[in-house]
C-alpha positions as MATLAB code, in Angstrom:
seq = 'MFGLRTMLLATTGAVCLGATAPALAFCGFFVGQADASLFNDASKVVMVRDGDRTTINMLNDYKGDLKAFALVVPVPEVLQKDQVKTPHRALFDRIDAYSAPRLAEYYDRNPCARQYPQARARVMAKPAAKMKPGSREADLGVTIEAQYTVGPYDIVILSAEQSDGLETWLLQNGYRIPKGASRALAPYIKQDMKFFVARINLEEQEKTGSEFLAPLQFSFHSPRFMLPIRLGMINARGPQDLVLWVLTRNGRVETTNYRTVKLPANMDIPTYIKSDQKQDFRHFYRALFDEQAKRQQYRVVFTEYFWDMAWCDPCAASPLSAQELRNLGVDWVTSARRSRFNSTAQPVRVTRLHVRYTPETFPEDLMLQETADRQNYQTRYVLRHAAKVVPDACPAAGDYLKKVLDRNEKEAQTLASLTGWDVNEIRAKMNLVPPPDSWRDLRRHFRGHP';
ca = [
    -141.209  -62.770  -79.070;
    -141.533  -59.062  -78.631;
    -143.793  -58.447  -75.633;
    -145.056  -55.513  -73.632;
    -143.539  -55.214  -70.218;
    -144.102  -51.648  -69.084;
    -145.514  -48.540  -70.674;
    -144.222  -45.066  -70.032;
    -146.023  -41.990  -71.264;
    -144.205  -38.740  -71.746;
    -146.061  -35.590  -72.694;
    -144.598  -32.631  -74.458;
    -146.982  -30.098  -72.986;
    -146.986  -27.511  -75.734;
    -143.645  -28.327  -77.243;
    -143.735  -25.423  -79.609;
    -144.653  -22.896  -76.946;
    -141.334  -22.467  -75.221;
    -139.027  -19.496  -75.287;
    -137.256  -20.835  -78.355;
    -140.441  -21.434  -80.326;
    -141.680  -19.272  -83.192;
    -144.314  -16.670  -82.545;
    -147.731  -18.156  -82.064;
    -150.759  -16.880  -83.879;
    -153.588  -15.061  -82.154;
    -157.157  -14.462  -83.251;
    -156.634  -10.720  -83.273;
    -153.746   -8.316  -83.211;
    -152.037   -6.441  -80.438;
    -151.822   -2.683  -80.619;
    -149.708   -0.526  -78.357;
    -149.764    2.992  -77.006;
    -146.911    5.386  -77.856;
    -143.789    3.586  -79.060;
    -144.146    0.426  -76.997;
    -142.585   -2.583  -78.651;
    -145.265   -5.266  -78.709;
    -144.909   -8.811  -79.867;
    -147.582  -11.478  -80.157;
    -145.378  -14.150  -78.575;
    -147.574  -17.113  -77.681;
    -151.212  -18.109  -77.547;
    -153.495  -21.105  -77.197;
    -157.136  -21.193  -78.251;
    -159.892  -23.512  -77.042;
    -163.148  -23.407  -79.009;
    -166.478  -24.983  -78.097;
    -169.053  -25.476  -80.859;
    -172.614  -26.664  -80.319;
    -175.195  -25.927  -83.001;
    -174.652  -22.297  -83.956;
    -173.186  -21.348  -80.569;
    -169.428  -20.778  -80.337;
    -167.314  -20.140  -77.261;
    -163.720  -19.012  -77.720;
    -161.158  -19.192  -74.914;
    -157.897  -17.354  -75.608;
    -154.665  -17.515  -73.639;
    -151.785  -15.208  -74.404;
    -148.302  -14.806  -72.991;
    -147.977  -11.096  -73.668;
    -144.578   -9.667  -72.725;
    -144.384   -5.935  -72.228;
    -145.757   -2.953  -70.353;
    -149.352   -3.679  -69.325;
    -150.199   -0.031  -69.925;
    -149.467   -0.617  -73.586;
    -151.533   -3.786  -73.977;
    -154.629   -3.914  -76.136;
    -156.239   -6.690  -78.124;
    -158.533   -6.413  -81.139;
    -160.607   -9.424  -82.235;
    -163.415   -9.493  -84.827;
    -166.693  -10.991  -83.548;
    -170.032  -11.564  -85.337;
    -172.252   -9.704  -82.886;
    -172.244   -7.115  -80.116;
    -171.115   -8.990  -77.025;
    -172.792   -8.132  -73.744;
    -171.010   -8.351  -70.404;
    -172.519  -11.706  -69.484;
    -171.033  -13.198  -72.665;
    -167.458  -12.437  -71.583;
    -165.559  -14.279  -68.826;
    -162.013  -14.863  -67.598;
    -161.467  -18.624  -67.100;
    -158.566  -20.070  -65.115;
    -155.230  -20.504  -66.892;
    -154.995  -24.036  -65.479;
    -157.737  -25.175  -67.874;
    -155.370  -24.658  -70.802;
    -152.670  -26.692  -69.079;
    -155.171  -29.479  -68.421;
    -156.440  -29.829  -71.967;
    -152.904  -29.452  -73.298;
    -151.581  -32.271  -71.112;
    -154.538  -34.538  -71.887;
    -154.097  -34.233  -75.664;
    -150.300  -33.879  -75.834;
    -148.162  -35.978  -78.181;
    -146.926  -38.939  -76.218;
    -144.158  -41.485  -75.985;
    -144.950  -45.131  -75.223;
    -142.240  -47.471  -73.999;
    -142.211  -51.261  -74.385;
    -139.783  -53.981  -73.276;
    -139.177  -57.190  -75.226;
    -139.624  -60.483  -73.445;
    -136.439  -62.444  -72.983;
    -136.454  -65.116  -75.715;
    -134.646  -67.504  -73.374;
    -136.972  -67.100  -70.412;
    -139.486  -69.842  -69.643;
    -141.932  -67.592  -67.843;
    -143.015  -64.186  -68.937;
    -144.185  -61.412  -66.621;
    -147.678  -60.101  -67.077;
    -148.108  -56.776  -68.731;
    -148.250  -53.822  -66.385;
    -148.356  -50.118  -66.992;
    -147.459  -46.882  -65.302;
    -147.841  -43.254  -66.257;
    -145.479  -40.346  -65.698;
    -146.924  -36.985  -65.486;
    -145.292  -35.109  -66.621;
    -156.860    1.631  -65.197;
    -157.975    3.120  -68.405;
    -160.805    5.665  -68.469;
    -163.973    4.548  -70.204;
    -164.598    6.137  -73.548;
    -167.818    7.883  -74.350;
    -169.316    7.990  -77.813;
    -169.362   11.410  -79.396;
    -169.113   13.314  -82.616;
    -165.530   12.191  -83.204;
    -166.598    8.537  -83.457;
    -169.598    9.447  -85.611;
    -167.434   11.435  -88.014;
    -165.166    8.421  -88.451;
    -168.033    5.985  -88.921;
    -167.155    4.215  -85.651;
    -169.798    3.335  -83.064;
    -169.111    2.244  -79.478;
    -171.750   -0.479  -79.177;
    -170.953   -1.530  -75.595;
    -168.332   -1.068  -72.894;
    -167.741   -2.755  -69.549;
    -165.071   -4.255  -67.298;
    -164.617   -8.008  -66.849;
    -161.893   -9.127  -64.466;
    -158.756   -7.122  -65.285;
    -159.999   -6.083  -68.742;
    -161.721   -2.902  -69.873;
    -163.678   -3.965  -72.946;
    -165.170   -1.929  -75.765;
    -167.251   -3.386  -78.610;
    -166.928   -1.319  -81.785;
    -168.614   -1.291  -85.153;
    -167.230    0.575  -88.132;
    -168.305    1.626  -91.595;
    -164.849    1.669  -93.103;
    -161.424    0.371  -92.127;
    -159.727    3.752  -92.524;
    -162.120    5.250  -89.993;
    -161.520    2.449  -87.498;
    -157.767    2.743  -87.926;
    -157.986    6.509  -87.403;
    -160.111    6.030  -84.284;
    -157.522    3.692  -82.785;
    -154.724    6.112  -83.659;
    -156.580    9.022  -82.119;
    -157.010    7.021  -78.935;
    -153.262    6.644  -78.612;
    -152.664    3.237  -80.177;
    -149.777    2.411  -82.493;
    -151.408    0.368  -85.230;
    -149.382   -2.385  -86.904;
    -148.563   -1.639  -90.509;
    -151.304   -2.945  -92.780;
    -154.044   -2.836  -90.132;
    -156.510   -0.960  -92.317;
    -156.171   -3.496  -95.124;
    -156.585   -6.404  -92.680;
    -159.631   -4.860  -90.998;
    -161.492   -4.180  -94.236;
    -162.781   -7.747  -94.934;
    -164.346   -7.969  -91.478;
    -166.074   -4.602  -91.858;
    -167.501   -5.757  -95.197;
    -168.917   -8.805  -93.371;
    -170.554   -6.441  -90.844;
    -168.528   -7.907  -88.003;
    -167.913   -6.050  -84.751;
    -164.597   -5.543  -83.008;
    -163.851   -6.733  -79.487;
    -161.215   -4.395  -77.997;
    -159.749   -5.299  -74.615;
    -157.089   -3.551  -72.596;
    -155.816   -3.840  -69.046;
    -157.431   -2.135  -66.093;
    -154.294   -1.779  -63.969;
    -156.153   -1.514  -60.664;
    -158.103   -4.709  -61.335;
    -154.998   -6.521  -62.557;
    -153.140   -5.593  -59.373;
    -155.956   -7.097  -57.307;
    -155.390  -10.481  -58.958;
    -151.852  -10.666  -57.569;
    -150.769  -12.502  -60.728;
    -147.945  -11.585  -63.066;
    -149.817  -13.246  -65.938;
    -152.770  -11.901  -67.855;
    -155.997  -13.804  -67.361;
    -157.398  -15.741  -70.326;
    -160.406  -14.292  -72.126;
    -163.576  -16.193  -72.977;
    -166.503  -14.972  -75.042;
    -169.549  -16.714  -76.484;
    -171.834  -15.848  -79.376;
    -174.278  -17.310  -81.883;
    -173.374  -17.472  -85.540;
    -174.033  -19.934  -88.378;
    -170.373  -19.510  -89.394;
    -167.988  -21.921  -87.709;
    -164.706  -20.096  -88.069;
    -161.657  -18.714  -86.281;
    -160.253  -15.336  -87.397;
    -156.474  -15.525  -87.772;
    -155.618  -12.872  -90.356;
    -155.323  -10.007  -87.888;
    -152.784  -12.018  -85.935;
    -150.424  -11.886  -88.893;
    -150.060   -8.121  -88.842;
    -147.454   -7.957  -86.082;
    -145.973  -11.415  -86.640;
    -142.295  -12.108  -87.171;
    -141.924  -15.007  -89.560;
    -144.117  -18.125  -89.639;
    -146.641  -18.426  -86.821;
    -147.940  -21.410  -84.909;
    -151.506  -21.858  -83.721;
    -152.538  -24.684  -81.373;
    -156.311  -25.000  -81.413;
    -158.511  -27.333  -79.400;
    -162.136  -27.704  -80.530;
    -164.715  -29.354  -78.258;
    -167.835  -30.763  -79.921;
    -170.549  -33.326  -79.264;
    -170.087  -35.740  -82.122;
    -167.160  -35.846  -84.523;
    -163.684  -34.722  -85.492;
    -163.242  -31.104  -86.593;
    -161.364  -30.098  -89.726;
    -160.884  -27.034  -91.875;
    -162.886  -26.656  -95.069;
    -160.729  -24.084  -96.855;
    -157.345  -25.699  -96.156;
    -156.194  -29.295  -96.167;
    -156.327  -31.047  -92.797;
    -153.877  -33.938  -92.464;
    -152.793  -36.208  -89.642;
    -149.185  -36.086  -88.569;
    -147.231  -39.321  -89.087;
    -147.549  -41.244  -85.829;
    -147.570  -44.689  -84.184;
    -144.020  -45.379  -85.334;
    -141.046  -46.999  -83.600;
    -138.141  -44.645  -82.895;
    -134.749  -45.212  -81.178;
    -134.790  -45.638  -77.405;
    -132.183  -42.933  -76.797;
    -134.885  -40.334  -77.539;
    -136.086  -40.861  -73.966;
    -132.953  -39.576  -72.251;
    -130.595  -37.871  -74.707;
    -130.116  -34.264  -73.602;
    -129.835  -32.891  -77.130;
    -132.401  -35.107  -78.813;
    -134.947  -35.988  -76.134;
    -138.653  -36.370  -76.830;
    -139.373  -32.643  -76.748;
    -136.560  -31.941  -79.192;
    -137.684  -34.862  -81.330;
    -141.274  -33.679  -81.587;
    -140.282  -30.096  -82.268;
    -137.953  -31.278  -85.037;
    -140.668  -33.578  -86.407;
    -143.205  -30.774  -86.609;
    -140.664  -28.378  -88.123;
    -139.817  -30.899  -90.829;
    -143.419  -31.860  -91.621;
    -144.537  -28.211  -91.791;
    -141.701  -27.363  -94.171;
    -142.513  -30.338  -96.402;
    -146.094  -29.110  -96.638;
    -144.823  -25.566  -97.313;
    -146.859  -24.230  -94.368;
    -150.099  -24.872  -96.272;
    -151.897  -27.501  -94.199;
    -153.563  -27.866  -90.811;
    -152.243  -30.827  -88.826;
    -154.393  -32.998  -86.578;
    -152.458  -33.943  -83.447;
    -155.238  -35.569  -81.440;
    -158.899  -36.602  -81.568;
    -160.631  -38.499  -78.756;
    -163.747  -38.865  -76.639;
    -162.895  -36.951  -73.463;
    -164.625  -39.487  -71.225;
    -161.525  -41.701  -71.393;
    -158.082  -42.163  -72.900;
    -155.817  -45.047  -73.899;
    -153.042  -44.527  -73.063;
    -153.511  -41.480  -70.857;
    -150.991  -38.664  -70.872;
    -153.179  -36.960  -68.236;
    -156.611  -37.606  -66.772;
    -159.656  -36.431  -68.750;
    -161.139  -33.070  -67.821;
    -163.910  -33.157  -65.254;
    -167.466  -32.071  -66.025;
    -166.855  -28.843  -64.097;
    -163.664  -28.084  -66.026;
    -165.488  -28.666  -69.297;
    -168.326  -26.376  -68.256;
    -165.801  -23.694  -67.309;
    -164.507  -23.832  -70.888;
    -168.047  -23.345  -72.207;
    -169.244  -26.930  -72.695;
    -172.727  -26.329  -71.350;
    -174.282  -29.653  -72.381;
    -172.424  -31.805  -69.828;
    -174.029  -32.656  -66.504;
    -172.438  -32.724  -63.076;
    -172.496  -36.534  -63.114;
    -169.066  -38.033  -63.580;
    -168.598  -39.032  -67.215;
    -166.839  -42.257  -68.006;
    -166.199  -44.610  -70.870;
    -168.900  -46.912  -69.559;
    -171.569  -44.269  -68.918;
    -173.496  -44.517  -72.177;
    -176.100  -41.983  -71.056;
    -173.576  -39.154  -70.610;
    -173.503  -36.528  -73.324;
    -170.256  -36.955  -75.274;
    -167.523  -34.352  -75.475;
    -164.940  -34.917  -78.161;
    -161.748  -32.920  -78.523;
    -159.875  -32.215  -81.723;
    -156.384  -30.776  -81.371;
    -155.198  -28.905  -84.461;
    -151.756  -27.404  -85.014;
    -150.921  -25.105  -87.875;
    -147.806  -23.181  -88.869;
    -148.429  -20.572  -91.509;
    -147.532  -17.264  -93.092;
    -149.736  -14.506  -94.570;
    -148.980  -15.911  -98.028;
    -149.858  -19.531  -97.238;
    -153.002  -18.813  -95.181;
    -154.656  -15.770  -96.760;
    -158.065  -16.671  -95.274;
    -159.425  -17.275  -91.786;
    -159.929  -20.864  -90.658;
    -163.334  -22.149  -91.744;
    -164.234  -25.231  -89.717;
    -166.690  -28.108  -89.793;
    -167.575  -30.994  -87.518;
    -167.353  -34.271  -89.434;
    -168.966  -37.664  -88.851;
    -165.527  -39.208  -88.227;
    -165.272  -40.703  -84.721;
    -162.087  -42.729  -85.211;
    -159.771  -41.957  -82.299;
    -156.308  -40.675  -83.203;
    -153.230  -39.590  -81.276;
    -149.662  -38.564  -82.059;
    -147.928  -41.458  -80.352;
    -144.369  -42.726  -80.773;
    -142.951  -46.004  -79.507;
    -139.687  -47.056  -77.869;
    -138.920  -50.787  -77.916;
    -136.175  -52.005  -75.601;
    -134.364  -55.202  -76.525;
    -134.014  -57.954  -73.970;
    -130.589  -58.275  -72.354;
    -129.415  -61.509  -73.860;
    -126.282  -62.744  -75.668;
    -126.355  -64.768  -78.921;
    -125.409  -68.137  -77.391;
    -127.710  -67.867  -74.373;
    -130.254  -70.206  -75.948;
    -131.214  -71.528  -79.413;
    -133.675  -68.670  -79.999;
    -131.276  -65.889  -79.029;
    -129.395  -65.585  -82.323;
    -132.467  -65.109  -84.499;
    -133.955  -62.703  -81.956;
    -130.849  -60.498  -81.910;
    -130.664  -60.377  -85.687;
    -134.272  -59.157  -85.710;
    -133.363  -56.519  -83.139;
    -130.570  -55.227  -85.383;
    -132.961  -55.035  -88.329;
    -135.481  -53.243  -86.139;
    -132.880  -50.768  -84.915;
    -131.908  -49.875  -88.480;
    -135.560  -49.268  -89.373;
    -135.910  -47.053  -86.287;
    -132.901  -44.997  -87.382;
    -134.312  -44.588  -90.890;
    -137.731  -43.632  -89.489;
    -136.266  -41.012  -87.172;
    -134.233  -39.485  -89.995;
    -137.281  -39.359  -92.243;
    -139.517  -37.790  -89.597;
    -137.090  -35.109  -88.447;
    -134.595  -34.521  -91.237;
    -131.738  -35.474  -88.877;
    -128.638  -37.146  -90.326;
    -129.124  -40.909  -90.296;
    -125.430  -41.609  -89.686;
    -125.471  -39.455  -86.559;
    -128.552  -41.329  -85.408;
    -126.815  -44.678  -86.001;
    -123.840  -43.483  -83.966;
    -126.094  -42.580  -81.038;
    -127.690  -46.023  -81.285;
    -124.275  -47.754  -81.350;
    -125.252  -49.388  -84.606;
    -122.567  -51.109  -86.687;
    -122.855  -52.698  -90.116;
    -124.916  -55.919  -89.788;
    -122.667  -58.707  -88.464;
    -121.647  -61.288  -91.020;
    -120.886  -64.038  -88.555;
    -121.978  -65.478  -85.236;
    -118.776  -64.134  -83.722;
    -119.546  -60.594  -84.902;
    -123.096  -60.832  -83.563;
    -121.864  -62.034  -80.169;
    -119.202  -59.297  -80.033;
    -121.790  -56.608  -80.788;
    -124.368  -57.656  -78.227;
    -121.844  -58.385  -75.505;
    -120.711  -54.793  -75.848;
    -124.263  -53.384  -76.251;
    -126.803  -55.720  -74.597;
];
């Protein structure tokens, strides 16, 4: 009796990345010259893992004086110039849209109709001087391993013997170090990691003609499959969010040192979520994630999406092309168009992870592993529209409408449970009344709210 009529997909983009969202985590920390007020406001990270090779793409929405910008990220080896690139920002929008949480919309068949329309579907889219090594660096135990310019970035690769020396070196070069930097740097120095330091070359940035900073991409070989997040906590204000996409050949990616759980999904929610200005789908999903993160006390990594990128069902956006994937660092795909039916194409699977955390709840970096799990998963929520029919329209109408009322009450309870919203306010928005006790009450309700 309840049939599919049309399907509408609505993507959130990065629902937690707007101006009202919490600060988003970054792999490193920002440091600023003089007294510049710097804030790590938003970032997205796309990782590619194949064997022991890792490529990290980082996008940040830094707000502030470009003269004051600098980024410090720990890396396992000395990166040469050909290992560093500046991919297009649009790649992040593409993978975000493809994997975004989505809203599916269904319409019930009229229980009194003799013929039923076939199912159909539609989709709605929604200059700094280079530094030279000298006695000062040697005295501090800091070595400039490499330096070069890539796009608008002047990059220096540093190694250090002790965190105090590295902190002093940064201070002596005019950077204001976030409080606690030395303590945060120490574990990486003990692991013999290097430090990728990037800052803006103003002349090169001006040539781009863009008001936004270009993303950074770097590749390296390491047996450790991990993402450093601890440095990003140094200049954070409150809990941080990290949205991480990981592209692999075979299976779903999860963390090994923290619990990885799937968000509750594939549930029916009230239809007003589509159009209500105060509680539309973006507001709903933000509230859902806020509530679920709080319930888990900011101690878990959430899976929002896992799929083979050759196809999608339903599609919030088209899969990335082979060229787009290669630009992100997926070097095993060919130029041939990949599709669901091309069994000879090398697979590319995407895992979308979302974590909200504090220094206390995530004291370690994210250690990752590719699993054998290939079961597709998506954060998908369903709207089910009732047919416009009155109780005495036909013999089947009364029973159908009673089922709709029961369904509506379950939707209200589900929405309250997912988001923490008041269930009585939800019922009011749905025009729900206490279940009718008589045929007359049922007819009165559905004549007023078909």
